[in-house]
Every structure is written in structure tokens, then in C-alpha cells.
Amino acid sequence: MLKNLKLFTTGLTLLALVLFITSCKKARTIYLLEGDWEASSFTVDGEELINVEYSSLKIEFEEYGKTEGDFNLTFVDVNGSTIPFSGEYELNDDVSELDLTFNTTNEKVTFDFEVDKDDLKLEGNVGGYFWIIRADRD
């Protein structure tokens, strides 16, 4: 009986430790992601579009709530026209994917992503096209 209790207690302790580490990783990633980003590269199916079709692409990730945050995505084409999008973003539990749900269409797009202090990389399939966005903290 005592042996089973020790195993149960050890199992609970390990579970709590794993949950704590996971929540710390998510909180750190959210902290790094929040803010303004400017794309240095935007490719669709391998073709670079910055300075070809778009003069800039800016991304803003607003403060993350309990389960999601708001984002703004602004394209400026080479003629100076602004093409804005907005919606909500959400991170999956292991913090490897970022879901963007667009307000205008309610379409959800999932990106694999990497973020560190000043660099962001998003990769995903958008409407049948493979996007890669590399951005620097603005």
C-alpha cells in the first residue's frame, strides 16, 4: 500500500512539473510574439513578393488573453495601397503552431512558427499556396 502511494505521489509530482514547464514555455513564447513585426521576406510558393508586389508587410500581435489574442496584418502594395486584415491568434499547447482566424472570412490558417527576441518565421498553407514570412521586430 505504501509503495503504491509513493508511486502515485511521484507520478503526480512529475505531471505537475511537466505542466509547469509547458506553461512557462507558452508564456515565454507569447511574451516574445506580442508586438509589431515588419517582414523582411514574404514568399509564396518560393517566389519573393517583398519589393516585387508589396512594398511592406506588417504584423501586429496584440496582448494574448487566456486563450487568444488579436492580430493585424497589413500589406502595402508597390502602388501604396493598403490591404489590411485582422482577427484572432491562438497558440497550440506545445507552442509549435500559430492559428490565425481572419475576421472577414472566419477562415483559420495554421502556421508553423519560430520566434526569438527579434526574429519571427511563419510557414503555412494559405488557400493552397505555401507562405513563408520572415519578420524582424519593428
CSV table of N, CA and C in Angstrom, one decimal:
chain,number,residue,atom,x,y,z
A,1,MET,N,0.8,-1.2,0.0
A,1,MET,CA,0.0,0.0,0.0
A,1,MET,C,0.9,1.3,0.0
A,2,LEU,N,1.9,1.3,0.9
A,2,LEU,CA,2.8,2.4,0.9
A,2,LEU,C,3.6,2.6,-0.4
A,3,LYS,N,3.9,1.5,-1.0
A,3,LYS,CA,4.6,1.6,-2.3
A,3,LYS,C,3.8,2.2,-3.3
A,4,ASN,N,2.5,1.8,-3.4
A,4,ASN,CA,1.5,2.4,-4.4
A,4,ASN,C,1.3,3.9,-4.1
A,5,LEU,N,1.3,4.3,-2.9
A,5,LEU,CA,1.1,5.7,-2.5
A,5,LEU,C,2.3,6.5,-3.0
A,6,LYS,N,3.5,5.9,-2.8
A,6,LYS,CA,4.8,6.6,-3.3
A,6,LYS,C,4.8,6.8,-4.8
A,7,LEU,N,4.4,5.7,-5.5
A,7,LEU,CA,4.3,5.8,-6.9
A,7,LEU,C,3.3,6.8,-7.4
A,8,PHE,N,2.1,6.8,-6.8
A,8,PHE,CA,1.1,7.8,-7.1
A,8,PHE,C,1.6,9.2,-6.9
A,9,THR,N,2.2,9.5,-5.7
A,9,THR,CA,2.8,10.8,-5.4
A,9,THR,C,3.8,11.2,-6.4
A,10,THR,N,4.7,10.3,-6.7
A,10,THR,CA,5.8,10.6,-7.7
A,10,THR,C,5.2,10.9,-9.1
A,11,GLY,N,4.2,10.1,-9.5
A,11,GLY,CA,3.5,10.4,-10.7
A,11,GLY,C,2.9,11.8,-10.8
A,12,LEU,N,2.2,12.2,-9.7
A,12,LEU,CA,1.6,13.5,-9.6
A,12,LEU,C,2.6,14.6,-9.7
A,13,THR,N,3.7,14.4,-9.0
A,13,THR,CA,4.8,15.4,-9.0
A,13,THR,C,5.3,15.6,-10.4
A,14,LEU,N,5.6,14.5,-11.1
A,14,LEU,CA,6.1,14.6,-12.4
A,14,LEU,C,5.1,15.2,-13.4
A,15,LEU,N,3.8,14.9,-13.2
A,15,LEU,CA,2.8,15.6,-14.0
A,15,LEU,C,2.7,17.1,-13.8
A,16,ALA,N,2.8,17.5,-12.5
A,16,ALA,CA,2.8,18.9,-12.2
A,16,ALA,C,4.0,19.6,-12.8
A,17,LEU,N,5.2,18.9,-12.7
A,17,LEU,CA,6.4,19.5,-13.3
A,17,LEU,C,6.3,19.7,-14.8
A,18,VAL,N,5.8,18.7,-15.5
A,18,VAL,CA,5.6,18.8,-17.0
A,18,VAL,C,4.6,19.9,-17.3
A,19,LEU,N,3.5,20.0,-16.6
A,19,LEU,CA,2.5,21.1,-16.8
A,19,LEU,C,3.2,22.5,-16.6
A,20,PHE,N,4.0,22.6,-15.5
A,20,PHE,CA,4.6,23.8,-15.2
A,20,PHE,C,5.6,24.3,-16.3
A,21,ILE,N,6.4,23.3,-16.7
A,21,ILE,CA,7.4,23.6,-17.8
A,21,ILE,C,6.7,24.0,-19.1
A,22,THR,N,5.6,23.3,-19.4
A,22,THR,CA,4.8,23.6,-20.6
A,22,THR,C,4.2,25.0,-20.5
A,23,SER,N,3.6,25.4,-19.4
A,23,SER,CA,3.0,26.7,-19.3
A,23,SER,C,4.1,27.8,-19.3
A,24,CYS,N,5.2,27.5,-18.7
A,24,CYS,CA,6.3,28.5,-18.8
A,24,CYS,C,6.8,28.8,-20.2
A,25,LYS,N,6.9,27.7,-21.0
A,25,LYS,CA,7.3,27.8,-22.4
A,25,LYS,C,6.3,28.6,-23.2
A,26,LYS,N,5.0,28.4,-22.9
A,26,LYS,CA,4.0,29.1,-23.7
A,26,LYS,C,4.0,30.5,-23.3
A,27,ALA,N,4.1,30.8,-22.0
A,27,ALA,CA,4.1,32.2,-21.5
A,27,ALA,C,5.3,33.0,-22.1
A,28,ARG,N,6.5,32.4,-22.2
A,28,ARG,CA,7.7,33.0,-22.7
A,28,ARG,C,7.5,33.3,-24.2
A,29,THR,N,6.9,32.3,-24.9
A,29,THR,CA,6.7,32.4,-26.4
A,29,THR,C,5.7,33.5,-26.7
A,30,ILE,N,4.6,33.6,-25.9
A,30,ILE,CA,3.6,34.7,-26.0
A,30,ILE,C,4.3,36.0,-25.8
A,31,TYR,N,5.1,36.1,-24.8
A,31,TYR,CA,5.8,37.4,-24.5
A,31,TYR,C,6.7,37.8,-25.7
A,32,LEU,N,7.4,36.8,-26.3
A,32,LEU,CA,8.2,37.1,-27.4
A,32,LEU,C,7.4,37.5,-28.7
A,33,LEU,N,6.3,36.9,-28.8
A,33,LEU,CA,5.5,37.1,-30.0
A,33,LEU,C,4.8,38.4,-30.0
A,34,GLU,N,4.3,38.9,-28.9
A,34,GLU,CA,3.5,40.1,-28.8
A,34,GLU,C,4.3,41.3,-29.3
A,35,GLY,N,3.6,42.2,-30.1
A,35,GLY,CA,4.3,43.4,-30.5
A,35,GLY,C,4.2,43.5,-32.0
A,36,ASP,N,5.0,44.4,-32.6
A,36,ASP,CA,5.0,44.8,-34.0
A,36,ASP,C,6.2,44.1,-34.7
A,37,TRP,N,5.9,43.6,-35.9
A,37,TRP,CA,6.8,42.9,-36.8
A,37,TRP,C,6.8,43.5,-38.2
A,38,GLU,N,7.9,43.6,-38.8
A,38,GLU,CA,8.0,44.0,-40.3
A,38,GLU,C,8.6,42.9,-41.0
A,39,ALA,N,8.0,42.4,-42.1
A,39,ALA,CA,8.5,41.3,-42.9
A,39,ALA,C,9.7,41.8,-43.7
A,40,SER,N,10.8,41.0,-43.6
A,40,SER,CA,12.0,41.2,-44.4
A,40,SER,C,11.9,40.3,-45.7
A,41,SER,N,11.0,39.3,-45.6
A,41,SER,CA,10.8,38.4,-46.7
A,41,SER,C,9.4,37.8,-46.6
A,42,PHE,N,8.8,37.7,-47.8
A,42,PHE,CA,7.5,37.1,-47.9
A,42,PHE,C,7.4,36.3,-49.2
A,43,THR,N,7.5,35.0,-49.1
A,43,THR,CA,7.5,34.2,-50.3
A,43,THR,C,6.2,33.4,-50.4
A,44,VAL,N,5.7,33.2,-51.6
A,44,VAL,CA,4.5,32.4,-51.8
A,44,VAL,C,5.0,31.4,-52.9
A,45,ASP,N,4.9,30.1,-52.5
A,45,ASP,CA,5.4,29.0,-53.4
A,45,ASP,C,6.8,29.3,-53.9
A,46,GLY,N,7.7,29.8,-53.0
A,46,GLY,CA,9.1,30.1,-53.4
A,46,GLY,C,9.4,31.4,-54.1
A,47,GLU,N,8.4,32.2,-54.4
A,47,GLU,CA,8.6,33.5,-55.1
A,47,GLU,C,8.5,34.6,-54.1
A,48,GLU,N,9.6,35.4,-54.0
A,48,GLU,CA,9.7,36.6,-53.1
A,48,GLU,C,8.7,37.6,-53.6
A,49,LEU,N,7.9,38.2,-52.7
A,49,LEU,CA,7.0,39.2,-53.1
A,49,LEU,C,7.3,40.6,-52.5
A,50,ILE,N,8.2,40.7,-51.5
A,50,ILE,CA,8.5,42.0,-50.9
A,50,ILE,C,9.4,42.7,-52.0
A,51,ASN,N,9.0,43.9,-52.2
A,51,ASN,CA,9.7,44.8,-53.2
A,51,ASN,C,9.4,44.3,-54.6
A,52,VAL,N,8.5,43.4,-54.8
A,52,VAL,CA,8.0,43.0,-56.1
A,52,VAL,C,6.5,43.3,-56.3
A,53,GLU,N,5.7,42.8,-55.4
A,53,GLU,CA,4.3,43.1,-55.4
A,53,GLU,C,3.9,44.0,-54.2
A,54,TYR,N,4.6,43.8,-53.1
A,54,TYR,CA,4.3,44.5,-51.9
A,54,TYR,C,5.6,45.3,-51.4
A,55,SER,N,5.4,46.5,-51.0
A,55,SER,CA,6.5,47.3,-50.5
A,55,SER,C,6.7,47.0,-49.1
A,56,SER,N,5.7,46.6,-48.4
A,56,SER,CA,5.8,46.2,-47.0
A,56,SER,C,4.7,45.2,-46.5
A,57,LEU,N,5.0,44.5,-45.5
A,57,LEU,CA,4.0,43.7,-44.8
A,57,LEU,C,4.3,43.8,-43.3
A,58,LYS,N,3.3,44.3,-42.6
A,58,LYS,CA,3.5,44.5,-41.1
A,58,LYS,C,2.5,43.6,-40.4
A,59,ILE,N,3.0,43.0,-39.3
A,59,ILE,CA,2.1,42.2,-38.4
A,59,ILE,C,2.2,42.7,-37.0
A,60,GLU,N,1.0,42.8,-36.4
A,60,GLU,CA,0.9,43.2,-35.0
A,60,GLU,C,0.2,42.1,-34.2
A,61,PHE,N,0.9,41.6,-33.2
A,61,PHE,CA,0.2,40.7,-32.3
A,61,PHE,C,-0.1,41.4,-31.0
A,62,GLU,N,-1.3,41.6,-30.7
A,62,GLU,CA,-1.7,42.3,-29.5
A,62,GLU,C,-1.7,41.4,-28.3
A,63,GLU,N,-1.9,41.9,-27.1
A,63,GLU,CA,-1.8,41.1,-25.9
A,63,GLU,C,-2.6,39.9,-25.9
A,64,TYR,N,-2.0,38.8,-25.5
A,64,TYR,CA,-2.7,37.5,-25.5
A,64,TYR,C,-3.5,37.3,-24.2
A,65,GLY,N,-4.8,37.0,-24.4
A,65,GLY,CA,-5.6,36.8,-23.2
A,65,GLY,C,-5.4,35.4,-22.7
A,66,LYS,N,-6.5,34.8,-22.1
A,66,LYS,CA,-6.4,33.4,-21.5
A,66,LYS,C,-6.2,32.4,-22.6
A,67,THR,N,-6.9,32.6,-23.8
A,67,THR,CA,-6.8,31.6,-24.8
A,67,THR,C,-6.5,32.1,-26.2
A,68,GLU,N,-6.4,33.5,-26.3
A,68,GLU,CA,-6.2,34.0,-27.7
A,68,GLU,C,-5.9,35.5,-27.6
A,69,GLY,N,-5.4,36.1,-28.7
A,69,GLY,CA,-5.2,37.5,-28.8
A,69,GLY,C,-5.6,38.0,-30.2
A,70,ASP,N,-5.5,39.3,-30.3
A,70,ASP,CA,-5.9,39.9,-31.6
A,70,ASP,C,-4.7,40.1,-32.5
A,71,PHE,N,-4.8,40.1,-33.8
A,71,PHE,CA,-3.7,40.4,-34.7
A,71,PHE,C,-4.2,41.3,-35.8
A,72,ASN,N,-3.2,42.1,-36.3
A,72,ASN,CA,-3.4,42.9,-37.5
A,72,ASN,C,-2.3,42.6,-38.5
A,73,LEU,N,-2.7,42.4,-39.7
A,73,LEU,CA,-1.8,42.1,-40.8
A,73,LEU,C,-2.0,43.1,-41.9
A,74,THR,N,-1.0,43.9,-42.2
A,74,THR,CA,-1.2,45.0,-43.2
A,74,THR,C,-0.2,44.8,-44.3
A,75,PHE,N,-0.7,44.6,-45.5
A,75,PHE,CA,0.1,44.6,-46.7
A,75,PHE,C,0.0,46.0,-47.4
A,76,VAL,N,1.1,46.5,-47.9
A,76,VAL,CA,1.1,47.7,-48.7
A,76,VAL,C,1.7,47.3,-50.0
A,77,ASP,N,0.9,47.5,-51.1
A,77,ASP,CA,1.4,47.1,-52.4
A,77,ASP,C,2.4,48.2,-52.9
A,78,VAL,N,3.0,47.8,-54.0
A,78,VAL,CA,4.0,48.7,-54.6
A,78,VAL,C,3.5,50.1,-55.1
A,79,ASN,N,2.2,50.1,-55.2
A,79,ASN,CA,1.5,51.4,-55.6
A,79,ASN,C,1.1,52.2,-54.4
A,80,GLY,N,1.3,51.7,-53.2
A,80,GLY,CA,1.0,52.4,-52.0
A,80,GLY,C,-0.4,52.1,-51.4
A,81,SER,N,-1.2,51.2,-52.0
A,81,SER,CA,-2.5,50.8,-51.5
A,81,SER,C,-2.3,49.9,-50.3
A,82,THR,N,-3.1,50.1,-49.3
A,82,THR,CA,-3.0,49.3,-48.0
A,82,THR,C,-4.1,48.3,-48.1
A,83,ILE,N,-3.7,47.0,-47.7
A,83,ILE,CA,-4.6,45.9,-47.7
A,83,ILE,C,-4.6,45.3,-46.3
A,84,PRO,N,-5.5,45.7,-45.4
A,84,PRO,CA,-5.5,45.3,-44.0
A,84,PRO,C,-6.3,44.0,-43.8
A,85,PHE,N,-5.8,43.2,-42.8
A,85,PHE,CA,-6.6,42.0,-42.3
A,85,PHE,C,-6.5,42.1,-40.8
A,86,SER,N,-7.5,41.5,-40.2
A,86,SER,CA,-7.4,41.4,-38.7
A,86,SER,C,-8.1,40.1,-38.3
A,87,GLY,N,-7.9,39.8,-37.0
A,87,GLY,CA,-8.5,38.6,-36.5
A,87,GLY,C,-8.0,38.2,-35.1
A,88,GLU,N,-8.1,36.9,-34.8
A,88,GLU,CA,-7.6,36.4,-33.6
A,88,GLU,C,-6.5,35.4,-33.8
A,89,TYR,N,-5.5,35.3,-32.9
A,89,TYR,CA,-4.5,34.3,-33.0
A,89,TYR,C,-4.5,33.5,-31.7
A,90,GLU,N,-4.0,32.2,-31.9
A,90,GLU,CA,-4.0,31.3,-30.8
A,90,GLU,C,-2.8,30.3,-31.0
A,91,LEU,N,-2.2,30.0,-29.9
A,91,LEU,CA,-1.1,29.0,-29.9
A,91,LEU,C,-1.6,27.7,-29.5
A,92,ASN,N,-1.0,26.6,-30.1
A,92,ASN,CA,-1.4,25.3,-29.7
A,92,ASN,C,-0.6,25.0,-28.4
A,93,ASP,N,-0.9,23.9,-27.7
A,93,ASP,CA,-0.4,23.6,-26.4
A,93,ASP,C,1.1,23.4,-26.4
A,94,ASP,N,1.7,22.8,-27.4
A,94,ASP,CA,3.1,22.6,-27.4
A,94,ASP,C,3.9,23.8,-28.1
A,95,VAL,N,3.2,24.8,-28.4
A,95,VAL,CA,3.7,26.1,-28.8
A,95,VAL,C,4.5,25.9,-30.1
A,96,SER,N,4.1,25.1,-31.0
A,96,SER,CA,4.8,24.9,-32.3
A,96,SER,C,3.9,25.4,-33.5
A,97,GLU,N,2.6,25.7,-33.2
A,97,GLU,CA,1.8,26.2,-34.3
A,97,GLU,C,1.0,27.4,-33.8
A,98,LEU,N,0.8,28.3,-34.8
A,98,LEU,CA,0.1,29.5,-34.5
A,98,LEU,C,-1.1,29.5,-35.5
A,99,ASP,N,-2.3,29.6,-34.9
A,99,ASP,CA,-3.6,29.7,-35.7
A,99,ASP,C,-4.0,31.2,-35.8
A,100,LEU,N,-4.2,31.6,-37.1
A,100,LEU,CA,-4.8,32.9,-37.3
A,100,LEU,C,-6.2,32.7,-37.9
A,101,THR,N,-7.2,33.3,-37.2
A,101,THR,CA,-8.6,33.3,-37.7
A,101,THR,C,-8.9,34.7,-38.1
A,102,PHE,N,-9.2,34.8,-39.4
A,102,PHE,CA,-9.5,36.1,-40.0
A,102,PHE,C,-10.9,36.6,-39.8
A,103,ASN,N,-11.1,37.8,-39.4
A,103,ASN,CA,-12.4,38.3,-39.1
A,103,ASN,C,-13.4,38.4,-40.3
A,104,THR,N,-12.8,38.8,-41.4
A,104,THR,CA,-13.7,38.9,-42.6
A,104,THR,C,-14.2,37.6,-43.2
A,105,THR,N,-13.5,36.6,-43.1
A,105,THR,CA,-13.9,35.3,-43.7
A,105,THR,C,-14.1,34.2,-42.7
A,106,ASN,N,-13.7,34.4,-41.5
A,106,ASN,CA,-13.7,33.4,-40.4
A,106,ASN,C,-12.8,32.2,-40.8
A,107,GLU,N,-11.9,32.4,-41.8
A,107,GLU,CA,-11.0,31.3,-42.2
A,107,GLU,C,-9.9,31.2,-41.1
A,108,LYS,N,-9.6,29.9,-40.8
A,108,LYS,CA,-8.5,29.7,-39.9
A,108,LYS,C,-7.3,29.1,-40.6
A,109,VAL,N,-6.1,29.8,-40.5
A,109,VAL,CA,-4.9,29.3,-41.1
A,109,VAL,C,-3.9,29.0,-40.0
A,110,THR,N,-3.3,27.8,-40.2
A,110,THR,CA,-2.3,27.3,-39.2
A,110,THR,C,-0.9,27.5,-39.8
A,111,PHE,N,0.0,28.2,-39.0
A,111,PHE,CA,1.4,28.3,-39.4
A,111,PHE,C,2.2,27.6,-38.4
A,112,ASP,N,3.3,26.9,-38.9
A,112,ASP,CA,4.4,26.5,-38.0
A,112,ASP,C,5.2,27.8,-37.8
A,113,PHE,N,5.7,28.0,-36.6
A,113,PHE,CA,6.4,29.2,-36.4
A,113,PHE,C,7.6,29.1,-35.4
A,114,GLU,N,8.5,30.0,-35.5
A,114,GLU,CA,9.6,30.1,-34.6
A,114,GLU,C,9.8,31.6,-34.3
A,115,VAL,N,10.0,31.9,-33.0
A,115,VAL,CA,10.2,33.2,-32.6
A,115,VAL,C,11.3,33.3,-31.6
A,116,ASP,N,12.2,34.3,-31.7
A,116,ASP,CA,13.1,34.6,-30.7
A,116,ASP,C,13.1,36.1,-30.4
A,117,LYS,N,14.0,36.7,-29.8
A,117,LYS,CA,13.9,38.1,-29.4
A,117,LYS,C,13.5,39.0,-30.5
A,118,ASP,N,14.2,39.0,-31.6
A,118,ASP,CA,13.9,39.9,-32.7
A,118,ASP,C,13.5,39.3,-34.1
A,119,ASP,N,13.4,38.0,-34.1
A,119,ASP,CA,13.2,37.3,-35.4
A,119,ASP,C,11.9,36.4,-35.3
A,120,LEU,N,11.1,36.4,-36.4
A,120,LEU,CA,9.9,35.6,-36.4
A,120,LEU,C,9.9,34.9,-37.8
A,121,LYS,N,9.5,33.7,-37.8
A,121,LYS,CA,9.3,32.9,-39.1
A,121,LYS,C,8.0,32.2,-39.0
A,122,LEU,N,7.2,32.4,-40.0
A,122,LEU,CA,5.9,31.7,-40.1
A,122,LEU,C,5.9,30.9,-41.4
A,123,GLU,N,5.4,29.7,-41.4
A,123,GLU,CA,5.3,28.9,-42.6
A,123,GLU,C,4.0,28.2,-42.6
A,124,GLY,N,3.2,28.3,-43.7
A,124,GLY,CA,1.9,27.6,-43.7
A,124,GLY,C,1.3,27.6,-45.1
A,125,ASN,N,0.2,26.8,-45.2
A,125,ASN,CA,-0.5,26.8,-46.4
A,125,ASN,C,-1.7,27.7,-46.3
A,126,VAL,N,-1.8,28.7,-47.2
A,126,VAL,CA,-2.9,29.6,-47.2
A,126,VAL,C,-3.6,29.6,-48.6
A,127,GLY,N,-4.8,29.1,-48.6
A,127,GLY,CA,-5.6,28.9,-49.8
A,127,GLY,C,-4.9,28.1,-50.9
A,128,GLY,N,-4.1,27.1,-50.5
A,128,GLY,CA,-3.5,26.3,-51.4
A,128,GLY,C,-2.1,26.7,-51.8
A,129,TYR,N,-1.6,27.8,-51.3
A,129,TYR,CA,-0.3,28.4,-51.6
A,129,TYR,C,0.6,28.3,-50.3
A,130,PHE,N,1.8,27.9,-50.5
A,130,PHE,CA,2.7,27.8,-49.3
A,130,PHE,C,3.4,29.2,-49.0
A,131,TRP,N,3.1,29.7,-47.9
A,131,TRP,CA,3.7,31.0,-47.5
A,131,TRP,C,4.8,30.8,-46.5
A,132,ILE,N,5.9,31.6,-46.7
A,132,ILE,CA,6.9,31.8,-45.7
A,132,ILE,C,7.1,33.3,-45.4
A,133,ILE,N,6.9,33.7,-44.2
A,133,ILE,CA,7.1,35.1,-43.8
A,133,ILE,C,8.3,35.1,-42.8
A,134,ARG,N,9.3,35.9,-43.1
A,134,ARG,CA,10.3,36.2,-42.1
A,134,ARG,C,10.2,37.6,-41.7
A,135,ALA,N,10.2,37.9,-40.4
A,135,ALA,CA,10.0,39.3,-40.0
A,135,ALA,C,10.9,39.6,-38.9
A,136,ASP,N,11.2,40.9,-38.8
A,136,ASP,CA,12.0,41.5,-37.7
A,136,ASP,C,11.1,42.3,-36.8
A,137,ARG,N,11.5,42.3,-35.5
A,137,ARG,CA,10.7,43.2,-34.6
A,137,ARG,C,10.9,44.6,-35.0
A,138,ASP,N,9.7,45.3,-35.0
A,138,ASP,CA,9.7,46.7,-35.5
A,138,ASP,C,9.9,47.6,-34.4
